[in-house]
XYZ file of N, CA, C and O in Angstrom:
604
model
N 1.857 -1.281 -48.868
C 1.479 -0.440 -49.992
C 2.621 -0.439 -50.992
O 3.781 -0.156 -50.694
N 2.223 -0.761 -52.135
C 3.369 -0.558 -53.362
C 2.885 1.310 -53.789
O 1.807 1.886 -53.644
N 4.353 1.859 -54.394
C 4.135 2.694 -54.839
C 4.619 2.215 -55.972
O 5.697 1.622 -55.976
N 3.572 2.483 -57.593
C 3.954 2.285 -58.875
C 5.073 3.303 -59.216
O 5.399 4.297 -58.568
N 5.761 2.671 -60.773
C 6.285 3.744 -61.432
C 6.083 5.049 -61.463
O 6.809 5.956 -61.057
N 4.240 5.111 -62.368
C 3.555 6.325 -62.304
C 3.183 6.840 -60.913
O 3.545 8.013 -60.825
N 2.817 6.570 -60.216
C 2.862 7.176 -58.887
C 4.271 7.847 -58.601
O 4.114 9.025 -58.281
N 5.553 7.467 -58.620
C 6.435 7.940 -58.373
C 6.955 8.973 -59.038
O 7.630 9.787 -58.407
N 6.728 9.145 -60.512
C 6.957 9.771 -61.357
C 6.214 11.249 -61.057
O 6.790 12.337 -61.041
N 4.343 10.927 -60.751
C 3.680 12.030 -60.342
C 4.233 12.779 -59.908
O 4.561 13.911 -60.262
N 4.473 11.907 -58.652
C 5.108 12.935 -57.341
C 6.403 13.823 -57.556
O 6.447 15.024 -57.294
N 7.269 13.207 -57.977
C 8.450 13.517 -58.235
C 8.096 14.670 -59.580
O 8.516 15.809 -59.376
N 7.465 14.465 -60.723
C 6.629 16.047 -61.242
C 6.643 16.614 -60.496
O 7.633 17.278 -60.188
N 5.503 16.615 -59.833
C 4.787 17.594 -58.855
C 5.359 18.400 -58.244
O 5.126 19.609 -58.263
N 6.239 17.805 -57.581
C 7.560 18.346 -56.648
C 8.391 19.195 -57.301
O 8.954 20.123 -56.721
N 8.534 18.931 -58.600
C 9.077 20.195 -59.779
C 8.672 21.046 -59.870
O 9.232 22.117 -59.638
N 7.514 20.889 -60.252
C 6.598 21.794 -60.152
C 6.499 23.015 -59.583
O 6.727 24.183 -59.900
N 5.844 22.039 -58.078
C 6.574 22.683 -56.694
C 7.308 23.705 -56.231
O 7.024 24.546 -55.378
N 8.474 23.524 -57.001
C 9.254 24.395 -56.405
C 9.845 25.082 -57.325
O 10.976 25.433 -56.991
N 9.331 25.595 -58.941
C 9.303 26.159 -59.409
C 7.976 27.152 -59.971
O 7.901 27.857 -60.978
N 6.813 26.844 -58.688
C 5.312 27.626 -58.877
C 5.330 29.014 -58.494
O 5.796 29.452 -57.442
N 4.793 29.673 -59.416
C 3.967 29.573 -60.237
C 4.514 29.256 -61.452
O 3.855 28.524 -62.190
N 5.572 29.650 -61.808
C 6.047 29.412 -63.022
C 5.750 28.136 -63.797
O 5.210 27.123 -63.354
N 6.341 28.433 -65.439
C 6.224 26.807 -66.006
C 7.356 26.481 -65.949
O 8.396 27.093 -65.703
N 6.884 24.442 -66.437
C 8.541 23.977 -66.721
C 7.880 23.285 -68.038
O 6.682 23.161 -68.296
N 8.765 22.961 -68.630
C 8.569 22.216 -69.674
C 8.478 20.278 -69.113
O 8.841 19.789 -68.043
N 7.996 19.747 -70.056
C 8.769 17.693 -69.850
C 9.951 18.008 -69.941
O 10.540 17.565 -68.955
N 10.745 18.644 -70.732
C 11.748 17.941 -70.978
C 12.506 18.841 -69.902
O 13.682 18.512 -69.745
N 12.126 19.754 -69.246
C 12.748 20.128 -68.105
C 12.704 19.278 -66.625
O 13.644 19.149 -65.840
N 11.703 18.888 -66.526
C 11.014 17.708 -65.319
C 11.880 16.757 -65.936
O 12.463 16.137 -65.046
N 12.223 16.367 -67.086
C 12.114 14.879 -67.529
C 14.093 14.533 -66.943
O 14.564 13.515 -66.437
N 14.797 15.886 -67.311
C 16.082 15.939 -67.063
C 16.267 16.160 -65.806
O 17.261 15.624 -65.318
N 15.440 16.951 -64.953
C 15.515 17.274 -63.561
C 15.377 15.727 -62.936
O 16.300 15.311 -62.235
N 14.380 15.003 -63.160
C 14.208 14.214 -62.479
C 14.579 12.874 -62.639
O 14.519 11.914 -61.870
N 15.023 13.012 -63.925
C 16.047 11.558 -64.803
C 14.669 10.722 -65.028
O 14.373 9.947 -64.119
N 13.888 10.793 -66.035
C 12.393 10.284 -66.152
C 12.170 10.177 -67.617
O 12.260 11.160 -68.353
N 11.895 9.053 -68.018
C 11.573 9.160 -69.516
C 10.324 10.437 -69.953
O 9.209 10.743 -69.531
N 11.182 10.889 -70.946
C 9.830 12.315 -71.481
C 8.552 11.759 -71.808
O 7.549 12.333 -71.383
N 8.416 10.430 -72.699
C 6.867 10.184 -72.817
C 6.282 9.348 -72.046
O 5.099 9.063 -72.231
N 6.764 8.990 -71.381
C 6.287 8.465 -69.953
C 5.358 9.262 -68.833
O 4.242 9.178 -68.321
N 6.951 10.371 -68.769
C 6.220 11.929 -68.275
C 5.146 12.833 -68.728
O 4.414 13.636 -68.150
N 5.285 12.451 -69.928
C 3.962 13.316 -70.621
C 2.517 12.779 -70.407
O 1.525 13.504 -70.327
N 2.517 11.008 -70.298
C 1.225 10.555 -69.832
C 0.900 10.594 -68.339
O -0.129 10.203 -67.789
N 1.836 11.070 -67.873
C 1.670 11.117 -65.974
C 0.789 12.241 -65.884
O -0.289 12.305 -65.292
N 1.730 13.625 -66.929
C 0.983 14.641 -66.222
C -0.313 14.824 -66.912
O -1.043 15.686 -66.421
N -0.769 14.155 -68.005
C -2.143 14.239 -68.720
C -2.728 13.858 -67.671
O -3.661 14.543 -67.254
N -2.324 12.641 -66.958
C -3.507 11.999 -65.939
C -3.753 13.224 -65.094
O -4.927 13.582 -64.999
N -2.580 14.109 -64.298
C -2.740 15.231 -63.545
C -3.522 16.237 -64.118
O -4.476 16.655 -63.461
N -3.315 16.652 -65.108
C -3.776 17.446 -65.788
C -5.654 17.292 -66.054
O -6.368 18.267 -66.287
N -6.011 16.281 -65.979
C -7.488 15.433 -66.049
C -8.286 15.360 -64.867
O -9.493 15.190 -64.694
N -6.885 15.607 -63.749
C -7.139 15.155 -62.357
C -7.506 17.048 -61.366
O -7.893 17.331 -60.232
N -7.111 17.871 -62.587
C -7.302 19.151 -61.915
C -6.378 19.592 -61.089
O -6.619 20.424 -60.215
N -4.874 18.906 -61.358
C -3.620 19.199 -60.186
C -2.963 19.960 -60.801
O -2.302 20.790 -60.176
N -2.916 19.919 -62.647
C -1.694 20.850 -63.124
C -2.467 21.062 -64.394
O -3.211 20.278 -64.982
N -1.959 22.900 -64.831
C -2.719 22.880 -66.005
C -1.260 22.862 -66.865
O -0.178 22.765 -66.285
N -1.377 22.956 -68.158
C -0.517 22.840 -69.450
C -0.932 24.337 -70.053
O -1.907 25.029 -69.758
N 0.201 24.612 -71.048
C -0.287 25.950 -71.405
C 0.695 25.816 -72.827
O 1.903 25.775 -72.597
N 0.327 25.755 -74.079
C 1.064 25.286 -75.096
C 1.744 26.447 -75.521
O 1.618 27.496 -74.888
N 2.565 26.355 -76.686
C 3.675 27.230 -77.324
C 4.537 27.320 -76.934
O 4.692 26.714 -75.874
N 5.483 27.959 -77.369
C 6.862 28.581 -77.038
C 7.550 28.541 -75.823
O 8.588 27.916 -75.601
N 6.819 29.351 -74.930
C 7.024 29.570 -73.515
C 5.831 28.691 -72.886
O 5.520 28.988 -71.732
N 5.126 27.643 -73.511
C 4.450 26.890 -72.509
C 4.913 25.820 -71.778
O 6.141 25.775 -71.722
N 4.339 24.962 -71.212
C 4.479 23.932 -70.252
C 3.549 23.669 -69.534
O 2.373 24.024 -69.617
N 4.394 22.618 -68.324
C 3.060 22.735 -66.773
C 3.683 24.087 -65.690
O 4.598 24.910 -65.654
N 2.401 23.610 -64.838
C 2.459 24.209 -63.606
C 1.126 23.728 -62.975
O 0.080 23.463 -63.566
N 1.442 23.662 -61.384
C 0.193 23.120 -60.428
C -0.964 24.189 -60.995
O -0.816 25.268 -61.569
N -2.235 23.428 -60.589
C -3.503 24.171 -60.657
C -3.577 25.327 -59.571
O -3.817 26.534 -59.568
N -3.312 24.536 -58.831
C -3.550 25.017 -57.178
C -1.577 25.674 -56.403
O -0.527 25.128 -56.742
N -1.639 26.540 -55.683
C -0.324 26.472 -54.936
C -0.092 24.917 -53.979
O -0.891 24.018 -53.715
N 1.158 25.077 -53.683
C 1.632 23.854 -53.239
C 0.881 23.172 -52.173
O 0.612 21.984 -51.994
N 0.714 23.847 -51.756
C 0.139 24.027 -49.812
C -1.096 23.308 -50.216
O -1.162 22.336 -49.463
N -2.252 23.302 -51.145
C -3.249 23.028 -51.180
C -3.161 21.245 -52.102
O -4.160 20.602 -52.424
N -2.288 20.983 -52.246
C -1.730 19.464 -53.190
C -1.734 18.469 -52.125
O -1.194 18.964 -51.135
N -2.076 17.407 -51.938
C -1.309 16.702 -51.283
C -0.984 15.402 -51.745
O -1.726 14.916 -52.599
N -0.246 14.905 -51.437
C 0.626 13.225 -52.175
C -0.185 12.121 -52.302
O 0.024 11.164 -53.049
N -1.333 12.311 -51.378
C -2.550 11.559 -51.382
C -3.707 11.825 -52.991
O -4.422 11.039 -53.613
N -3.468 12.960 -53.130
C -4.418 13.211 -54.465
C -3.495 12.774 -56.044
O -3.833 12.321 -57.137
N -2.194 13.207 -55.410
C -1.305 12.830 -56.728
C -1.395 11.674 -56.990
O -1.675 11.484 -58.173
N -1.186 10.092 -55.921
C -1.043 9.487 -56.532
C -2.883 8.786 -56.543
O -3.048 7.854 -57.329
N -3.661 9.065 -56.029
C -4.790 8.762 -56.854
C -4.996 9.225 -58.219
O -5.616 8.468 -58.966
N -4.504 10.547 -58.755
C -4.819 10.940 -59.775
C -4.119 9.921 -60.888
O -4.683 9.919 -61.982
N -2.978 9.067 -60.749
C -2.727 8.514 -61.430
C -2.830 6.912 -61.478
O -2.807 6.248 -62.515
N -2.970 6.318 -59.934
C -3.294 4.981 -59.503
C -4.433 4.798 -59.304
O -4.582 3.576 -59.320
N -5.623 5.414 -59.066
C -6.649 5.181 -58.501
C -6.857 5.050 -56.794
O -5.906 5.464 -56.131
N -7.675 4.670 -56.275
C -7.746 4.362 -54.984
C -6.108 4.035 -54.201
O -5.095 3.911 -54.890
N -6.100 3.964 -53.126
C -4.878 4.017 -52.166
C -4.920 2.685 -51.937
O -3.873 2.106 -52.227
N -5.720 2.070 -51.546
C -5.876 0.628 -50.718
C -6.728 -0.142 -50.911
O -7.821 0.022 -50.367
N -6.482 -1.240 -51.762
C -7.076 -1.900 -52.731
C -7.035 -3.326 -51.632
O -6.214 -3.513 -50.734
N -8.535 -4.500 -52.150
C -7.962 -5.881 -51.847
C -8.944 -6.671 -53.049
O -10.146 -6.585 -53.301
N -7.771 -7.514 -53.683
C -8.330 -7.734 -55.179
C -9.154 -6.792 -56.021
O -10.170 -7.299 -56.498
N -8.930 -5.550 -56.296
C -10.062 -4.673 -57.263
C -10.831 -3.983 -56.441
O -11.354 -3.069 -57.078
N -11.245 -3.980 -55.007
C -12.067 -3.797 -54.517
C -11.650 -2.391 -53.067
O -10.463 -2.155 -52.841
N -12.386 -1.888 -52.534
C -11.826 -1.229 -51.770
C -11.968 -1.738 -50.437
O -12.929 -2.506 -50.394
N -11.446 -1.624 -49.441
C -11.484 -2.670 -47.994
C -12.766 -2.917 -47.749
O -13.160 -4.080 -47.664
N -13.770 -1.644 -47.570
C -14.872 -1.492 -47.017
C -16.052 -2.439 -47.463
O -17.100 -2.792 -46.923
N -15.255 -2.790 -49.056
C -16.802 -3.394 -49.943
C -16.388 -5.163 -49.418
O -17.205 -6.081 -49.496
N -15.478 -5.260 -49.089
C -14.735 -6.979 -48.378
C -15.828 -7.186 -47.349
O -16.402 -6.535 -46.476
N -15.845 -8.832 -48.052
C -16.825 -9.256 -46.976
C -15.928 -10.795 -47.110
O -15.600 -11.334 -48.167
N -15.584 -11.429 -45.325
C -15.235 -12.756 -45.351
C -16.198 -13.694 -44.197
O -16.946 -13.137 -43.395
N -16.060 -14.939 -44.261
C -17.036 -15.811 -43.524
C -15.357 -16.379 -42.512
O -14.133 -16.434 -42.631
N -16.701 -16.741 -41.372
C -15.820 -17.668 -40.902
C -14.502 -16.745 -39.790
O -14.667 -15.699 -39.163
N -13.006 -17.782 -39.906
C -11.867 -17.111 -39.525
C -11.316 -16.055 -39.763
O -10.489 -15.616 -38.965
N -11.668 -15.312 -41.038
C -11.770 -14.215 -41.570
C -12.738 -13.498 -40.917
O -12.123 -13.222 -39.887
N -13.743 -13.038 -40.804
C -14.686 -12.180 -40.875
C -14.399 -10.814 -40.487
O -15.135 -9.868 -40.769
N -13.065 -10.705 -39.682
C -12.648 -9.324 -39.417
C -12.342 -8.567 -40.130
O -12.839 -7.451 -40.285
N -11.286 -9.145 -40.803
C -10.276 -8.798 -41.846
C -10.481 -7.494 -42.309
O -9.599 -6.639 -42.234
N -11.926 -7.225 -42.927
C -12.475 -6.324 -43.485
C -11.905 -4.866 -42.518
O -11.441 -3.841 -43.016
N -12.105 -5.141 -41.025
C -11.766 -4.000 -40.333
C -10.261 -3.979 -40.295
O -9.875 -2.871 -39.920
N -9.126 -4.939 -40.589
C -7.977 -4.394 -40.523
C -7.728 -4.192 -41.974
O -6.773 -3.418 -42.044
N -8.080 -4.478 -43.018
C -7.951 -3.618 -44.313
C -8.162 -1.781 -44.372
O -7.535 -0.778 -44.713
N -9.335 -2.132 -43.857
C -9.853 -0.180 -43.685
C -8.584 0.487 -42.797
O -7.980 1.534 -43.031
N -8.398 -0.411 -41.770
C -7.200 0.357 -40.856
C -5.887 0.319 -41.633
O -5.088 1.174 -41.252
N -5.453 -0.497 -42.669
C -4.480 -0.104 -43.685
C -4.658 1.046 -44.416
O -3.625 1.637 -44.732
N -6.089 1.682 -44.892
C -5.607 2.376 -45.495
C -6.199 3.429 -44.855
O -6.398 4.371 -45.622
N -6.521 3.596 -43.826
C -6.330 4.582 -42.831
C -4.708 5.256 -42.198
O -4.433 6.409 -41.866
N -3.942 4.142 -42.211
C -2.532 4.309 -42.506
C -2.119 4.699 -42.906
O -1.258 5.471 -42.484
N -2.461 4.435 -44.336
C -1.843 5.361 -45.064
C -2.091 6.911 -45.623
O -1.320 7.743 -46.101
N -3.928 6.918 -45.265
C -3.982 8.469 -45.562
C -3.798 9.092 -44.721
O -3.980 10.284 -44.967
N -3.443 8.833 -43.576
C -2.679 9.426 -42.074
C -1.148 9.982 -42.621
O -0.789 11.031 -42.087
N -0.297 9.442 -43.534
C 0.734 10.000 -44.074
C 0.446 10.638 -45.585
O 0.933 11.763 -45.698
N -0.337 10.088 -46.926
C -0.364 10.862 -48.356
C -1.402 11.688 -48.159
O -1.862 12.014 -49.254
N -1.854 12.069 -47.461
C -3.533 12.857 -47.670
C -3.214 14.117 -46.499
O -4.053 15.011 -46.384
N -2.076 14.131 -45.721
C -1.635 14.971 -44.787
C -0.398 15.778 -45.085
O -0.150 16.821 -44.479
N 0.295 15.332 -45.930
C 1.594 15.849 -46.178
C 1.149 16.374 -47.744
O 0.507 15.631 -48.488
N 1.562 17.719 -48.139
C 1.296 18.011 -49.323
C 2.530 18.995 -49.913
O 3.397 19.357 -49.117
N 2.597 19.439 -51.381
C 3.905 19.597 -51.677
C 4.433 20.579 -51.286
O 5.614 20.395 -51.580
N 4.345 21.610 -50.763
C 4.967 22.545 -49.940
C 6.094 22.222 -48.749
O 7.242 22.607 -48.526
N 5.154 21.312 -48.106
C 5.874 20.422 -46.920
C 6.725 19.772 -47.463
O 7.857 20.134 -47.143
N 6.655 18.396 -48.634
C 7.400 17.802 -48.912
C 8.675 18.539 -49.598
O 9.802 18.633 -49.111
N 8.297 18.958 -50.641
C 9.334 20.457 -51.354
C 10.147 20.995 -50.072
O 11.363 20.802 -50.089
N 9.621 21.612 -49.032
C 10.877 21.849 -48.165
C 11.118 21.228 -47.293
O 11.892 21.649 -46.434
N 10.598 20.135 -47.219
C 11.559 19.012 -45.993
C 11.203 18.999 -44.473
O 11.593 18.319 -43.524
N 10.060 20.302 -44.659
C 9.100 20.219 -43.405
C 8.287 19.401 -43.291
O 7.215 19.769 -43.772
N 8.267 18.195 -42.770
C 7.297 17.164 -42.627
C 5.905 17.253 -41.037
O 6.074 17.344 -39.821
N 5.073 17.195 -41.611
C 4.368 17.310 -39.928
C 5.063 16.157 -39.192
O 5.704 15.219 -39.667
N 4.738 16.497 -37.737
C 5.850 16.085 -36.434
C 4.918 14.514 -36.831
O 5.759 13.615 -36.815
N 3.632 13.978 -37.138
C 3.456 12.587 -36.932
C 4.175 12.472 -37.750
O 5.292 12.551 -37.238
N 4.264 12.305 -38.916
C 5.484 11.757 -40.307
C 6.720 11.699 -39.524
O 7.260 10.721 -39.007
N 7.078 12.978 -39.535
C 8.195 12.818 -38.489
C 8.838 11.771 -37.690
O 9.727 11.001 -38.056
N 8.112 11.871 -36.248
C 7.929 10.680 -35.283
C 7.777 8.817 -36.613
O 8.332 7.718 -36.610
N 7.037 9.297 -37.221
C 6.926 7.032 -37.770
C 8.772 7.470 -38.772
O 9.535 6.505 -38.815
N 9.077 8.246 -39.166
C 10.255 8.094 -40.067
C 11.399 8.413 -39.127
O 12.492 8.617 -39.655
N 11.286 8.497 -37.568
C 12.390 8.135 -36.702
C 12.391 7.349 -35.815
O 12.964 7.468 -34.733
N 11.441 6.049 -36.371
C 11.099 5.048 -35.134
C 12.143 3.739 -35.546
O 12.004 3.047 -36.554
N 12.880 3.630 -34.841
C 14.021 2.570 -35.289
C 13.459 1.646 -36.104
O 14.428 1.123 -36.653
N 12.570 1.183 -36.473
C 12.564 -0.011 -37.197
C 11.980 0.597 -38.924
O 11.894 -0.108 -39.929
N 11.685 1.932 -38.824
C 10.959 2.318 -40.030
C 12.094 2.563 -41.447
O 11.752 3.220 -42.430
N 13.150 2.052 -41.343
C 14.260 1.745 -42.195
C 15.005 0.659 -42.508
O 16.085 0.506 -43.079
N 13.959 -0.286 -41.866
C 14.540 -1.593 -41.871
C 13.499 -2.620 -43.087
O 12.280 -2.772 -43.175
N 14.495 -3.093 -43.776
C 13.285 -3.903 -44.715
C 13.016 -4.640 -44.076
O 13.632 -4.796 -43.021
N 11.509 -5.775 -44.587
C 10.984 -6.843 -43.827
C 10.676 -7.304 -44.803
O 10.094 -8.389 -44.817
C-alpha cells in the first residue's frame, strides 16, 4: 500500500484536530504545526470537509474542527475521504478482478490485501492514534521483528 501526499497530510490534519477538539484551529495553525504547505492544506481539508469528517466555520475566530469526536474517526475514512478506495488493482477494486488461467486466484489474494489493511485504517481511529494507544493487534504487527525492516 502507498500512502499519498494527501493521505498523509489528512491524517496528520486530523490528528490536529484531534487533539485540539472541540475547539478550532486555523490552516495556518495545522499548516505550522505540521510543517505542510497552507494551500495544499486547504484542499485536503475541503475534501474532509465534503467527506463529513470536519466542518469549517468562517471569520475571525473561525477555522476547522472534526465533525464527529475523535473516537468515532477512523484513518480508514480519512484517507478514503481524500484517496478514494484503499486497495486498488489497475482502477479497479480487487473484487471486480477477474484472471484466466495461472492467475485465476489472484482475485482472492487481492481482497485479502485489502482486508489487511482495513484490519489496521478502519480499526484504529484518532483518539487512539492522538494518544498512542494503539489496539493490542496494531500493536503485536508493529512489534514483530521484521515490521521495520524495508523490503
Amino acid at each position: 500500500m502507498q500512502i499519498s501526499a494527501r493521505g498523509d497530510y489528512a491524517v496528520r490534519a486530523a490528528l490536529s484536530l484531534a487533539t485540539a477538539y472541540p475547539s478550532l484551529l486555523s490552516t495556518q495553525a495545522i499548516a505550522a504545526e505540521q510543517d505542510m504547505p497552507r494551500k495544499f492544506l486547504e484542499a485536503v481539508l475541503a475534501d474532509l470537509r465534503r467527506a463529513g469528517l470536519v466542518r469549517a466555520q468562517r471569520g475571525a475566530e473561525g477555522g476547522y474542527t472534526l465533525a464527529r469526536p475523535p473516537k468515532e474517526i477512523t484513518i480508514g475514512a480519512i484517507l478514503r475521504a481524500v484517496d478514494g478506495p484503499l486497495a486498488g488493482v489497475r482502477g479497479m477494486r480487487p473484487e471486480e478482478t477477474s484472471y484466466d488461467g495461472a492467475a485465476e486466484n489472484l482475485p482472492r489474494l487481492w481482497v485479502a490485501v485489502r482486508a489487511a489493511v482495513r484490519q489496521v485504517v478502519d480499526e484504529v481511529n484518532l483518539a487512539e492514534m492522538a494518544s498512542g494507544r494503539l489496539p493490542g493487534h496494531v500493536r503485536r504487527l508493529i512489534a514483530r521483528p521484521d515490521a521495520w525492516e524495508p523490503r
